[in-house]
Tab-separated table of C-alpha atoms in Angstrom:
chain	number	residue	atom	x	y	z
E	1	UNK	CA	6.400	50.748	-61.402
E	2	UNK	CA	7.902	49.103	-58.351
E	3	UNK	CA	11.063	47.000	-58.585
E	4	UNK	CA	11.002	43.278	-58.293
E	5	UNK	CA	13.451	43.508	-55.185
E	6	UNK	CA	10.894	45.640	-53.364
E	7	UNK	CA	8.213	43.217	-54.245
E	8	UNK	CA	7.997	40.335	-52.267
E	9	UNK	CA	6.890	37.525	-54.125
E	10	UNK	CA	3.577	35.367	-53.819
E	11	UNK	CA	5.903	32.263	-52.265
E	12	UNK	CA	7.145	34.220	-49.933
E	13	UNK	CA	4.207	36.205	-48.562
E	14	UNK	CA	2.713	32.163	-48.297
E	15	UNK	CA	5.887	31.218	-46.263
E	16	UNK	CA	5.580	34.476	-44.073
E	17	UNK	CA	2.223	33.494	-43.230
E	18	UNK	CA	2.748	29.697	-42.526
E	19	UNK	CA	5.876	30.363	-40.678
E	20	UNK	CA	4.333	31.374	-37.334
E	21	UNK	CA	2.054	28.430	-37.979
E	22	UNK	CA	4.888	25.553	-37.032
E	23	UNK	CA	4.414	25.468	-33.077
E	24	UNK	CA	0.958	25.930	-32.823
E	25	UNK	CA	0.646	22.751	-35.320
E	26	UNK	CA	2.910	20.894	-33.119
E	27	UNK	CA	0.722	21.995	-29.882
E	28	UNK	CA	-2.069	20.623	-31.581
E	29	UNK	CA	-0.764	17.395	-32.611
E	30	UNK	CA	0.541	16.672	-29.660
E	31	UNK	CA	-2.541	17.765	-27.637
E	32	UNK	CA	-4.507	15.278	-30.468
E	33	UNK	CA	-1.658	12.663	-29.423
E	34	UNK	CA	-2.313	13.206	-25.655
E	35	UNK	CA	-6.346	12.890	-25.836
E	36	UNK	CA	-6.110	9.854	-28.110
E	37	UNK	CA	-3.752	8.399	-25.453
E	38	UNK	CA	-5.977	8.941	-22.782
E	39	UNK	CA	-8.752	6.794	-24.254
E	40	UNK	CA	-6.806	4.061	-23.130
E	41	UNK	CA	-4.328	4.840	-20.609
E	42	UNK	CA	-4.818	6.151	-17.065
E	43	UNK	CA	-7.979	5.669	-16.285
E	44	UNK	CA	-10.061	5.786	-18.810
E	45	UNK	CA	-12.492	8.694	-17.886
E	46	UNK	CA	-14.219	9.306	-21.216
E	47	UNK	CA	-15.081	5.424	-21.827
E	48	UNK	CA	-16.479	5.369	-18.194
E	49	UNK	CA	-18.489	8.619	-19.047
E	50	UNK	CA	-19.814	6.300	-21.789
E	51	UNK	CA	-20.195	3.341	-20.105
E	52	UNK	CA	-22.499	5.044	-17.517
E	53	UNK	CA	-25.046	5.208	-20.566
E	54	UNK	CA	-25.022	1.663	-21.516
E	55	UNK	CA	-27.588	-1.325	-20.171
E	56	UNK	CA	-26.126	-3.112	-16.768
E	57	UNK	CA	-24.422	-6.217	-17.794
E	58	UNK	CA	-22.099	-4.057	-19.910
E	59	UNK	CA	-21.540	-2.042	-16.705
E	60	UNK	CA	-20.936	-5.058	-15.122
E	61	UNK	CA	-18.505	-6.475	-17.235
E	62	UNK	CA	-16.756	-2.529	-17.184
E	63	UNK	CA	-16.434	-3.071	-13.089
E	64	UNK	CA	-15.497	-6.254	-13.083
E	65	UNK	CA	-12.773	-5.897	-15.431
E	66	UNK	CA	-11.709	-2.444	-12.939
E	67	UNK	CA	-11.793	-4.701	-9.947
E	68	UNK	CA	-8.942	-7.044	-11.198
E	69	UNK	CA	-6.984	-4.196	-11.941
E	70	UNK	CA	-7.554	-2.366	-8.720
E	71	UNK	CA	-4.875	-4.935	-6.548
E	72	UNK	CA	-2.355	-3.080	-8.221
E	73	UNK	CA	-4.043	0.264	-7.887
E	74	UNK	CA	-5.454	0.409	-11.499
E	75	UNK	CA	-8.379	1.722	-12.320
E	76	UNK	CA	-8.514	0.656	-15.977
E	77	UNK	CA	-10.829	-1.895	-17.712
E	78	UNK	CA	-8.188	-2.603	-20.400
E	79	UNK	CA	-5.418	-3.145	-17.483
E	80	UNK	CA	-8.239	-5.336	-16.038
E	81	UNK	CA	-8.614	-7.466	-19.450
E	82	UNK	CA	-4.629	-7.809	-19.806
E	83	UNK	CA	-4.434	-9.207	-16.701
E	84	UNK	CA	-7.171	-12.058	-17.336
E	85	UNK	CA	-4.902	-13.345	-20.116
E	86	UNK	CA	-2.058	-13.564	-18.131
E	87	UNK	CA	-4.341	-15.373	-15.326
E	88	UNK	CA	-5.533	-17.697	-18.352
E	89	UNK	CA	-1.941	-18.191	-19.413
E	90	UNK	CA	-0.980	-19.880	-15.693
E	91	UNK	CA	-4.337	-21.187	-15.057
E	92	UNK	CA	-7.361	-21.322	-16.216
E	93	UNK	CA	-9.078	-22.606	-13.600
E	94	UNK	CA	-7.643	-19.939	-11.264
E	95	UNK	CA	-8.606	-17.536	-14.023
E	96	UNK	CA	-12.152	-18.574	-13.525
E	97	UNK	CA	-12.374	-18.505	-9.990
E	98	UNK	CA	-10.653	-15.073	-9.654
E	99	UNK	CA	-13.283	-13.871	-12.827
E	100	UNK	CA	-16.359	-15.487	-10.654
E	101	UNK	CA	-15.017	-13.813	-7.261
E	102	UNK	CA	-14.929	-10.582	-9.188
E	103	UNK	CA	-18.304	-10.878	-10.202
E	104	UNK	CA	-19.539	-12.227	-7.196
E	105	UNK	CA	-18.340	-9.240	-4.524
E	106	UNK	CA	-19.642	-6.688	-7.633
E	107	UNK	CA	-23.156	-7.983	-7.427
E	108	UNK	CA	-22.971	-8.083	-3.723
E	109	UNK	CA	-21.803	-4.736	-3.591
E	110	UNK	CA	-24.711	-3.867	-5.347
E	111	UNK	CA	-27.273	-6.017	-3.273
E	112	UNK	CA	-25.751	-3.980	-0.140
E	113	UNK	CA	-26.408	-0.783	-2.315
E	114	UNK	CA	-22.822	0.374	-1.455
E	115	UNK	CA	-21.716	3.727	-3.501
E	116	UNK	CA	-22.500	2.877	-7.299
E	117	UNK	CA	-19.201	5.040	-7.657
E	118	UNK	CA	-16.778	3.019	-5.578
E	119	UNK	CA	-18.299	-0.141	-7.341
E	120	UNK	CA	-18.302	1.481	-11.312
E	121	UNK	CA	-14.366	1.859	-10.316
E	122	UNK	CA	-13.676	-1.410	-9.109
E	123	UNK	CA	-12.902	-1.166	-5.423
E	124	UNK	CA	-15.507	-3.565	-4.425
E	125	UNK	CA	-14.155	-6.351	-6.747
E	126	UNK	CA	-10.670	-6.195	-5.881
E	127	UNK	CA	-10.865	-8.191	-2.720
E	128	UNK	CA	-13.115	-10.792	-4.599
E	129	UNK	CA	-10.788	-11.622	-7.092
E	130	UNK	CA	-7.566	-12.047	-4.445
E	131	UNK	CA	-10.188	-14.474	-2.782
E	132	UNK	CA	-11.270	-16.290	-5.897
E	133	UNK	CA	-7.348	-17.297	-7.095
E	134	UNK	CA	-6.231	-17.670	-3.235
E	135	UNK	CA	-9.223	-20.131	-2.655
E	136	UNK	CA	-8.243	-21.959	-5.933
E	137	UNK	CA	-4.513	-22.223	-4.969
E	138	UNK	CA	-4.878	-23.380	-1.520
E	139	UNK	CA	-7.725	-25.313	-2.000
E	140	UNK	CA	-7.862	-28.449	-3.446
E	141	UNK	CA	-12.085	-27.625	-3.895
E	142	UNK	CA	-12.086	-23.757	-4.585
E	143	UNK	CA	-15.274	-22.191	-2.579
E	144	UNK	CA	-16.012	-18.177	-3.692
E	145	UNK	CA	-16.792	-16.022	-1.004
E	146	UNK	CA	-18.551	-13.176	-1.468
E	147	UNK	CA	-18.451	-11.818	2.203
E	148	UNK	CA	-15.631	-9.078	1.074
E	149	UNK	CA	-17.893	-6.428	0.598
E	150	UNK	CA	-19.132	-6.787	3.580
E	151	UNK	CA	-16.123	-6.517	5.397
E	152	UNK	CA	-14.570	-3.932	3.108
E	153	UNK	CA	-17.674	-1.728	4.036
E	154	UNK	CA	-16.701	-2.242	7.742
E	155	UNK	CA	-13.308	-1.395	7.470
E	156	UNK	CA	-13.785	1.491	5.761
E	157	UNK	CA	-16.320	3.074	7.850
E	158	UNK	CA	-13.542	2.734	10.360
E	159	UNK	CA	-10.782	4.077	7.773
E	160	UNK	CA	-12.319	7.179	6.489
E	161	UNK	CA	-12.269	8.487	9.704
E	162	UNK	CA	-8.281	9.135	8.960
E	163	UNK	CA	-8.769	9.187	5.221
E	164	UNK	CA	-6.863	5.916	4.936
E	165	UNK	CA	-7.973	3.327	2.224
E	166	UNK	CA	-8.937	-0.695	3.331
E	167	UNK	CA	-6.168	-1.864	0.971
E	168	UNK	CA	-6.321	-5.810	1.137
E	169	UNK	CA	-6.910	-5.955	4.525
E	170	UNK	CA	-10.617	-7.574	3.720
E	171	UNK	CA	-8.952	-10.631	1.929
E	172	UNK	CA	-6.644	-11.008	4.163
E	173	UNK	CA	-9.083	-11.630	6.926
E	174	UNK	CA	-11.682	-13.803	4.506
E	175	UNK	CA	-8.238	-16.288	3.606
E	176	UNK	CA	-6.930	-16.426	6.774
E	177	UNK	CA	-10.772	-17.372	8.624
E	178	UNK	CA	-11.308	-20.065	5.914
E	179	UNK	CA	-8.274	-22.022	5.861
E	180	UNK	CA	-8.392	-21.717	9.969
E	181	UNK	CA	-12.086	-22.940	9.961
E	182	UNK	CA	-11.337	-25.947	7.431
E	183	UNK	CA	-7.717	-26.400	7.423
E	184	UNK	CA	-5.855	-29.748	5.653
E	185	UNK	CA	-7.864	-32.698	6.516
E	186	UNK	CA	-10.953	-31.420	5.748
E	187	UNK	CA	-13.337	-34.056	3.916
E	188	UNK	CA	-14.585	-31.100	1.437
E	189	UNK	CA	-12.106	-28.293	1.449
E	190	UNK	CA	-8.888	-29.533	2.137
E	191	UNK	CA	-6.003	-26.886	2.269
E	192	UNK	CA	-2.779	-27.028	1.096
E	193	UNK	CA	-0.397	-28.175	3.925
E	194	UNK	CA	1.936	-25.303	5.092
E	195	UNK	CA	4.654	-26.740	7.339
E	196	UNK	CA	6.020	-24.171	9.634
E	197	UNK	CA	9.725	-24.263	9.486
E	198	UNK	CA	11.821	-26.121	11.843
E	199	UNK	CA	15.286	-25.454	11.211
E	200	UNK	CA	17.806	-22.594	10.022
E	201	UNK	CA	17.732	-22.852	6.036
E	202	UNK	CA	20.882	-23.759	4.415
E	203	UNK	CA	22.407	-20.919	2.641
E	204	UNK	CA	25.207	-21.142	0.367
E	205	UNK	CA	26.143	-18.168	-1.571
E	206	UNK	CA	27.968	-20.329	-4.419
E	207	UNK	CA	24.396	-22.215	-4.934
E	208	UNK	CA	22.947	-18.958	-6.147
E	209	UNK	CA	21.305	-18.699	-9.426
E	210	UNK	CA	21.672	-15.093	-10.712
E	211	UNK	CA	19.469	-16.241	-13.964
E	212	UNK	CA	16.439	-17.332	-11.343
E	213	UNK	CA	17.249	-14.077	-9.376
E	214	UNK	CA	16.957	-11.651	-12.703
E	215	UNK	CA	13.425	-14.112	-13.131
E	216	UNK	CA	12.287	-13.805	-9.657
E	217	UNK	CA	11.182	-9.786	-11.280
E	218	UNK	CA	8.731	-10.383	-13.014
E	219	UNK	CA	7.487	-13.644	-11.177
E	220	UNK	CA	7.118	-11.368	-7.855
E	221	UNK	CA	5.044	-8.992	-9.795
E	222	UNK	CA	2.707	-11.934	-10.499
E	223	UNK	CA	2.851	-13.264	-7.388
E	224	UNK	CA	0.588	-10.214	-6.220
E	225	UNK	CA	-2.118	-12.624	-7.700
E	226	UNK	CA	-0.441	-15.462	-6.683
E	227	UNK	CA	1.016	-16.777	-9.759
E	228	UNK	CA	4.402	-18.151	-10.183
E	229	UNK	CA	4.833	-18.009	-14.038
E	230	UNK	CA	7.409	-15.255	-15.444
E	231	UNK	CA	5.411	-14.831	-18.380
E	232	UNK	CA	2.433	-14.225	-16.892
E	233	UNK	CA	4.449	-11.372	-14.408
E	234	UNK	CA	5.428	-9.875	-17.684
E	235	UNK	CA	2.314	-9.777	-18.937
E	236	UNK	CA	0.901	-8.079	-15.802
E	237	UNK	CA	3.730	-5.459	-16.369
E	238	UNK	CA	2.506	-4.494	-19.629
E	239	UNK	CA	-0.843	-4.001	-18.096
E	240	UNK	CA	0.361	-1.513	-15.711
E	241	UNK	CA	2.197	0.218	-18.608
E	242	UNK	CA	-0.925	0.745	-20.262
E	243	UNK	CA	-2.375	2.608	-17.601
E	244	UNK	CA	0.640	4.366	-15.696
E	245	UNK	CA	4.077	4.237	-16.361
E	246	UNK	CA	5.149	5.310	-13.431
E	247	UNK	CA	3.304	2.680	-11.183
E	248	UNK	CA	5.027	0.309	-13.973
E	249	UNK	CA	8.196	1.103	-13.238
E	250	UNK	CA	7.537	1.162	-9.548
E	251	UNK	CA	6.159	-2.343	-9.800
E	252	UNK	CA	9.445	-3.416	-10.988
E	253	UNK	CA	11.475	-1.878	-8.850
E	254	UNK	CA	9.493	-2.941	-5.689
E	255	UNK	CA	9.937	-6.322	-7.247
E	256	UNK	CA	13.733	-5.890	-7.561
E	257	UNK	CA	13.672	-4.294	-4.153
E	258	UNK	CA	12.405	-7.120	-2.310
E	259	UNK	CA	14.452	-9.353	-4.014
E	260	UNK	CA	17.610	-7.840	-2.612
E	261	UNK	CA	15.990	-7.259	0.482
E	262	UNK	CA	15.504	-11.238	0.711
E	263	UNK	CA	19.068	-11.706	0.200
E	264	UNK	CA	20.475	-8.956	2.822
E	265	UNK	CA	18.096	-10.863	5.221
E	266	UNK	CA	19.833	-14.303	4.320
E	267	UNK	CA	16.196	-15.793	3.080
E	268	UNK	CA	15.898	-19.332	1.378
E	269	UNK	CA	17.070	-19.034	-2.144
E	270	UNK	CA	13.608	-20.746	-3.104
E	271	UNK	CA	11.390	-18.431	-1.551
E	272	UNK	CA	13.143	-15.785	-2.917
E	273	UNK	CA	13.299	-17.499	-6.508
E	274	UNK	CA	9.445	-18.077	-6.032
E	275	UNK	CA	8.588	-14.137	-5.486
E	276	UNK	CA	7.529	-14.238	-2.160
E	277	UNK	CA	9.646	-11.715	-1.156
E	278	UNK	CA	8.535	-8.892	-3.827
E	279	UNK	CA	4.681	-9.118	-4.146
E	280	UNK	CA	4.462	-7.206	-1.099
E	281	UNK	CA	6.999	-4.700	-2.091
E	282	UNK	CA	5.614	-4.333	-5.384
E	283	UNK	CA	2.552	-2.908	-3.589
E	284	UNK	CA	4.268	-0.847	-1.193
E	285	UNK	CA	5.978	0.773	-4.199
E	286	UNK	CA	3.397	1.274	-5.917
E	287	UNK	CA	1.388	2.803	-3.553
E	288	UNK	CA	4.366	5.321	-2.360
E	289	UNK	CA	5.467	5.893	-5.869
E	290	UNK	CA	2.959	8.929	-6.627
E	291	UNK	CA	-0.236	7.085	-5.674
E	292	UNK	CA	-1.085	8.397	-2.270
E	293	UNK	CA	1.723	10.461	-1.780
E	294	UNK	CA	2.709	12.860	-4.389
E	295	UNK	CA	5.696	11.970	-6.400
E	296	UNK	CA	9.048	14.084	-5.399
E	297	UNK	CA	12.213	13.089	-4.473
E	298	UNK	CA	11.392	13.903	-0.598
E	299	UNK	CA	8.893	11.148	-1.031
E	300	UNK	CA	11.716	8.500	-2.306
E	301	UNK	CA	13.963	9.053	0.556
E	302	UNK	CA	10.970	8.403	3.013
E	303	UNK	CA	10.391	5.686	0.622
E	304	UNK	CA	13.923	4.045	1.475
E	305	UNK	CA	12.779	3.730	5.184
E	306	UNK	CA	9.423	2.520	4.176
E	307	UNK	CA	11.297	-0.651	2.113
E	308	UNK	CA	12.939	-0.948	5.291
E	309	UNK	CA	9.396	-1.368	7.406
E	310	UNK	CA	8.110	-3.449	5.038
E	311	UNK	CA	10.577	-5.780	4.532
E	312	UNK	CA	10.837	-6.357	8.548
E	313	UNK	CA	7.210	-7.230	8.580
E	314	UNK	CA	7.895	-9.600	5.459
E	315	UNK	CA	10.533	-11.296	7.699
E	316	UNK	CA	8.202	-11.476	10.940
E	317	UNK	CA	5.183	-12.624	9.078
E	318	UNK	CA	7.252	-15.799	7.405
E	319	UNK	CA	8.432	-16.433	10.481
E	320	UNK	CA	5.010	-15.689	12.922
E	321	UNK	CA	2.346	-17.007	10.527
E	322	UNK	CA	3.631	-20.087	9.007
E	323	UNK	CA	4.138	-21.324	12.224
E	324	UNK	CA	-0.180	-21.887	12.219
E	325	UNK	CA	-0.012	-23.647	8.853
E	326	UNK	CA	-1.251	-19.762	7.229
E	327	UNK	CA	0.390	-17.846	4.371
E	328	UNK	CA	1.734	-14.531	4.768
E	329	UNK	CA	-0.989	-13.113	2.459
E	330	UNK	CA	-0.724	-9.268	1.734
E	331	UNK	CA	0.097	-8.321	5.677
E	332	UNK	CA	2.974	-6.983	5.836
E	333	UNK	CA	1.997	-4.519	3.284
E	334	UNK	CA	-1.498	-3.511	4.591
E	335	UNK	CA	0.386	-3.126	8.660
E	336	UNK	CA	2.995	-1.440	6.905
E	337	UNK	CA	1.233	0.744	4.826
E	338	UNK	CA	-1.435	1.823	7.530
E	339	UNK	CA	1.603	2.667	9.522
E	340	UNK	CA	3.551	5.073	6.542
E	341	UNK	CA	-0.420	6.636	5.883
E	342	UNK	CA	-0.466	7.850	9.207
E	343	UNK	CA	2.569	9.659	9.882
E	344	UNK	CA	2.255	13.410	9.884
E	345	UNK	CA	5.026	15.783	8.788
E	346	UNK	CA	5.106	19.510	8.392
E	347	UNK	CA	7.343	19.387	5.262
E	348	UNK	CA	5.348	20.740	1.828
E	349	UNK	CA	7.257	18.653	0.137
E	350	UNK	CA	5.677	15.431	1.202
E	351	UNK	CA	1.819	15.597	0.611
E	352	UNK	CA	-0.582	13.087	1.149
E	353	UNK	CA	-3.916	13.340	-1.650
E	354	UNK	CA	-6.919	13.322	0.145
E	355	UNK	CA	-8.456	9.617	-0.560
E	356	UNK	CA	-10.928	11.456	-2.725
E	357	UNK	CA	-8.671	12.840	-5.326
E	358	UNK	CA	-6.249	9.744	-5.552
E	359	UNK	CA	-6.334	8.338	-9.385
E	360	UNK	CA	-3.390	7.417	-10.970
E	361	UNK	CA	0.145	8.496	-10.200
E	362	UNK	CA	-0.214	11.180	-13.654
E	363	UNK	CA	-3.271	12.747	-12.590
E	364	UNK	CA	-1.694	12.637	-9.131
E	365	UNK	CA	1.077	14.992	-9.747
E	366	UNK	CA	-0.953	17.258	-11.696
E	367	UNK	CA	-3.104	17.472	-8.683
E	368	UNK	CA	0.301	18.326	-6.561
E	369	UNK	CA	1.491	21.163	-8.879
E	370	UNK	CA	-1.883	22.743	-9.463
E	371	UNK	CA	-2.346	22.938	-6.316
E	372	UNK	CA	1.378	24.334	-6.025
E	373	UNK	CA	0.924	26.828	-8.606
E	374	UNK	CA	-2.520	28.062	-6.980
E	375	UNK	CA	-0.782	28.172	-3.920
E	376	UNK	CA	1.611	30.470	-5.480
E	377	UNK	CA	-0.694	32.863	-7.893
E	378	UNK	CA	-2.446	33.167	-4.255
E	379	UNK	CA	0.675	34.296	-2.491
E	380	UNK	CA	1.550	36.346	-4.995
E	381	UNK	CA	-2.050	38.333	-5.247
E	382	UNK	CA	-1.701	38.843	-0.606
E	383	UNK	CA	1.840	40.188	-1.643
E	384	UNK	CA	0.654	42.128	-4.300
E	385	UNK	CA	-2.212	43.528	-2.019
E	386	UNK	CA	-0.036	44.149	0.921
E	387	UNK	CA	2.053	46.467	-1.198
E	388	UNK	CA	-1.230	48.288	-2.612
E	389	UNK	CA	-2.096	48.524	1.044
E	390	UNK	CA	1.420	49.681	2.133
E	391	UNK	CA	1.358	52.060	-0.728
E	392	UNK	CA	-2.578	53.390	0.002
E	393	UNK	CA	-1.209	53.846	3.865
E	394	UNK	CA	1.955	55.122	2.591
E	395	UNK	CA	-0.112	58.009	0.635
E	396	UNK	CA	-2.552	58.903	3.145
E	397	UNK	CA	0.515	59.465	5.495
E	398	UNK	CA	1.660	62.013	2.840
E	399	UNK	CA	-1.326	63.620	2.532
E	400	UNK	CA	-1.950	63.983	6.311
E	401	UNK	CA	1.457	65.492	6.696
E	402	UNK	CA	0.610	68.315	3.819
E	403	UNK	CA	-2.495	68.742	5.299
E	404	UNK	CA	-1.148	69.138	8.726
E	405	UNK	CA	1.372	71.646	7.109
E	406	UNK	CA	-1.111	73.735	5.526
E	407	UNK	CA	-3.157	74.212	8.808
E	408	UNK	CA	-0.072	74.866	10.619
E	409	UNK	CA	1.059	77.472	7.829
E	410	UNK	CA	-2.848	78.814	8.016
E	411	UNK	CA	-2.303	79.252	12.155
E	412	UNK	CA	0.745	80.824	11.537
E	413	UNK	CA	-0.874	83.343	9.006
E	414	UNK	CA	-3.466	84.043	10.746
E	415	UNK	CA	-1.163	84.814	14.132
E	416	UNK	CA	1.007	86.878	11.690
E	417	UNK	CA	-2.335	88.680	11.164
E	418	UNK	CA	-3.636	88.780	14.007
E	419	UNK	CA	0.022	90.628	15.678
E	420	UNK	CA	-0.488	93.674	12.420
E	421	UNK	CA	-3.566	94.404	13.463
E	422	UNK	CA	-2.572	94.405	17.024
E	423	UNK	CA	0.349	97.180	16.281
E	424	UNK	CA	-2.027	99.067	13.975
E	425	UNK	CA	-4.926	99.250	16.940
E	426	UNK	CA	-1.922	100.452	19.271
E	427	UNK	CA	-0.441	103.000	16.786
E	428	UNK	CA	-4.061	104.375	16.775
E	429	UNK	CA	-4.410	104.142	20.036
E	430	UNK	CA	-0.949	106.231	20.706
E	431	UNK	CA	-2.449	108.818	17.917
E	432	UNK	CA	-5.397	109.134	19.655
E	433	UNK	CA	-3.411	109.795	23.261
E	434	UNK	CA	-1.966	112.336	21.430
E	435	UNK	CA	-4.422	114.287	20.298
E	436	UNK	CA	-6.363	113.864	23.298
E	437	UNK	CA	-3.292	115.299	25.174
E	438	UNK	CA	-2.715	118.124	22.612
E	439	UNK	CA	-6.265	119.470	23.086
């Protein structure tokens, strides 16, 4: 009979076995952890899978909700939802208007039978709802126009033709044409009164309010929608958390950005208080920071100049515009960002998506390093086959040499041969002289 200190014991063998076991059960809880996460977050693939099942008005409700989320590049009904409460919480009249602009340049996509695609993920509702809460704040009698998928359709039959996306250009152009074509004394859609400025602002750097600065975050986050409440900026930050983290934290910065940027350019502490001088850099950020470029830290520098750009056109445009009674709008970023699409580089490091695979800044750089990895593996396999081919060409060298060395040792056997049987025909030959002579 076998010792007991031989034997391993029962509780052993059983913590043998489940020993290997730890990692794989962490892989699979966090794999479990990452697809329940992605029910919600990013942009929500598997509920749109389901969604494409259900009757219409659910659909509707599904783009709808996508289109308010899509001004800050968000494709994510839940984002979308988040952000209505914060619109409810500064207005709920602008709320409305932006919900009924939504709805209206949805359905209108749809009349126009524009790509059911583009419209299940929001991009024809975006426009509508910038147009539904500008009308309402500039407007004493808020009219919703649902011409923007008309003009977004125009545009981007232009823009595809250098991959470029229509941004906000479409709202831009819809705001701008109605408060031109009605303007402030207008009996039924009087505008707000924008008087150009007519004087050099009074700055005094001991006036400044670092608390209202710290605020002027979050409210130039929400004045992407055009609201000026803190809360309801920090309310749209929790919506972009839910779908991307990184376009949340690039919201925020972009904010902070401008905000600085304001100051360096000696704006009016009010203006700069009010957000006007982040909403557009909150976009810009956002769409450098990993969603049409690839996130690296080549991208940030180029980012640094891009601020720059932007922030120039944000000082032109306050300057240019108000001077017709018109609000800056989103320009600066849509000129700006055209102008940072376009440029061309060799470096690999700084990669522009193709507009068909843009998502979310996650999915994004996923994209970027599968594509890097593939890129590799493929390298790797034409080194890999060079060498087989040097090595195959290599070889056949070697065996042409032997081969020429065995037919030049063969022609040098058979001249070897061919000289003995030369001297043996002439030693007969002599023999035979010989005899002939002796007889």
């Amino acid at each position: 009979m076998a010792s007991p200190e031989n034997n391993p014991s029962q509780e052993d063998r059983v913590e043998g076995q489940s020993g290997p076991a730890g990692p794989s059960c962490l892989h699979t809880a966090w794999s479990r952890f990452r697809k329940g996460v992605s029910y919600f977050s990013g942009d929500m693939e598997v509920f749109g899978k389901w969604m494409e099942k259900q009757f219409l008005l659910l659909q509707l409700l599904d783009w709808v909700l996508r289109g308010a989320a899509q001004v800050m590049f968000v494709n994510n009904p839940l984002s979308g939802l988040v952000i209505f409460a914060g619109l409810i919480l500064q207005n709920y009249w602008w709320a409305l208007n932006g919900f009924v602009g939504t709805l209206f340049a949805t359905i209108s996509a749809l009349i126009l039978q524009q790509s059911r695609g583009a419209i299940a993920a929001g991009l024809y509702g975006y426009n509508g709802i910038l147009v539904g809460l500008l009308m309402a704040v500039f407007s004493n009698a808020a009219l919703t126009c649902p011409c923007s998928p008309i003009v977004s359709s125009a545009l981007a039959s232009i823009n595809t033709r250098w991959d470029l996306p229509v941004f906000t250009l479409p709202f831009n152009i819809l705001v701008c044409l109605h408060m031109v074509a009605t303007g402030h004394y207008n009996h039924h859609f009087p505008q707000v009164f924008i008087q150009p400025r007519s004087e050099l602002p009074n700055i005094t750097w001991s006036e400044i309010d670092v608390a209202k600065l710290f605020r002027s975050i979050p409210v130039g986050i929400g004045q992407v929608y055009g609201c000026d409440n803190p809360w309801t900026g920090g309310i749209f930050i929790i919506s972009l958390f839910i779908s991307s983290p990184i376009t949340c934290v690039h919201a925020v910065l972009g904010s902070a950005v401008g905000m600085v940027s304001g100051l360096a350019l000696s704006a009016p502490f009010e203006d700069i208080y009010f957000g006007l001088w982040g909403y557009n850099c909150v976009l810009a950020c956002i769409a450098v920071g990993g969603m049409f470029y690839a996130l690296t830290w080549q991208v940030h520098l180029l980012a640094i100049t891009y601020f720059l750009i932007c922030h120039l056109f944000v000082s032109h445009t306050h300057v240019d515009v108000f001077q017709f009674g018109l609000p800056a709008c989103t320009w600066p970023f849509c000129l700006s960002a055209l102008t940072f699409l376009l440029l061309t580089t060799g470096s690999k490091r700084i990669f522009k998506l193709p507009l068909a695979n843009v998502t979310y800044p996650e999915k994004n750089l996923a994209f970027y390093w599968k594509l890097k990895k593939q890129e590799k593996a493929e390298k790797a396999a034409k080194e890999s086959q060079e060498q087989l081919n040097a090595e195959i060409t290599l070889n056949e060298k070697e065996q042409l040499k032997l081969e020429l060395q065995r037919i030049e040792e063969g022609r040098q056997g058979s001249e070897n041969n061919n000289t003995n049987v030369e001297e043996t025909n002439r030693g007969d030959n002599s023999t035979e002289l010989v005899l002939a002579d002796y007889v």
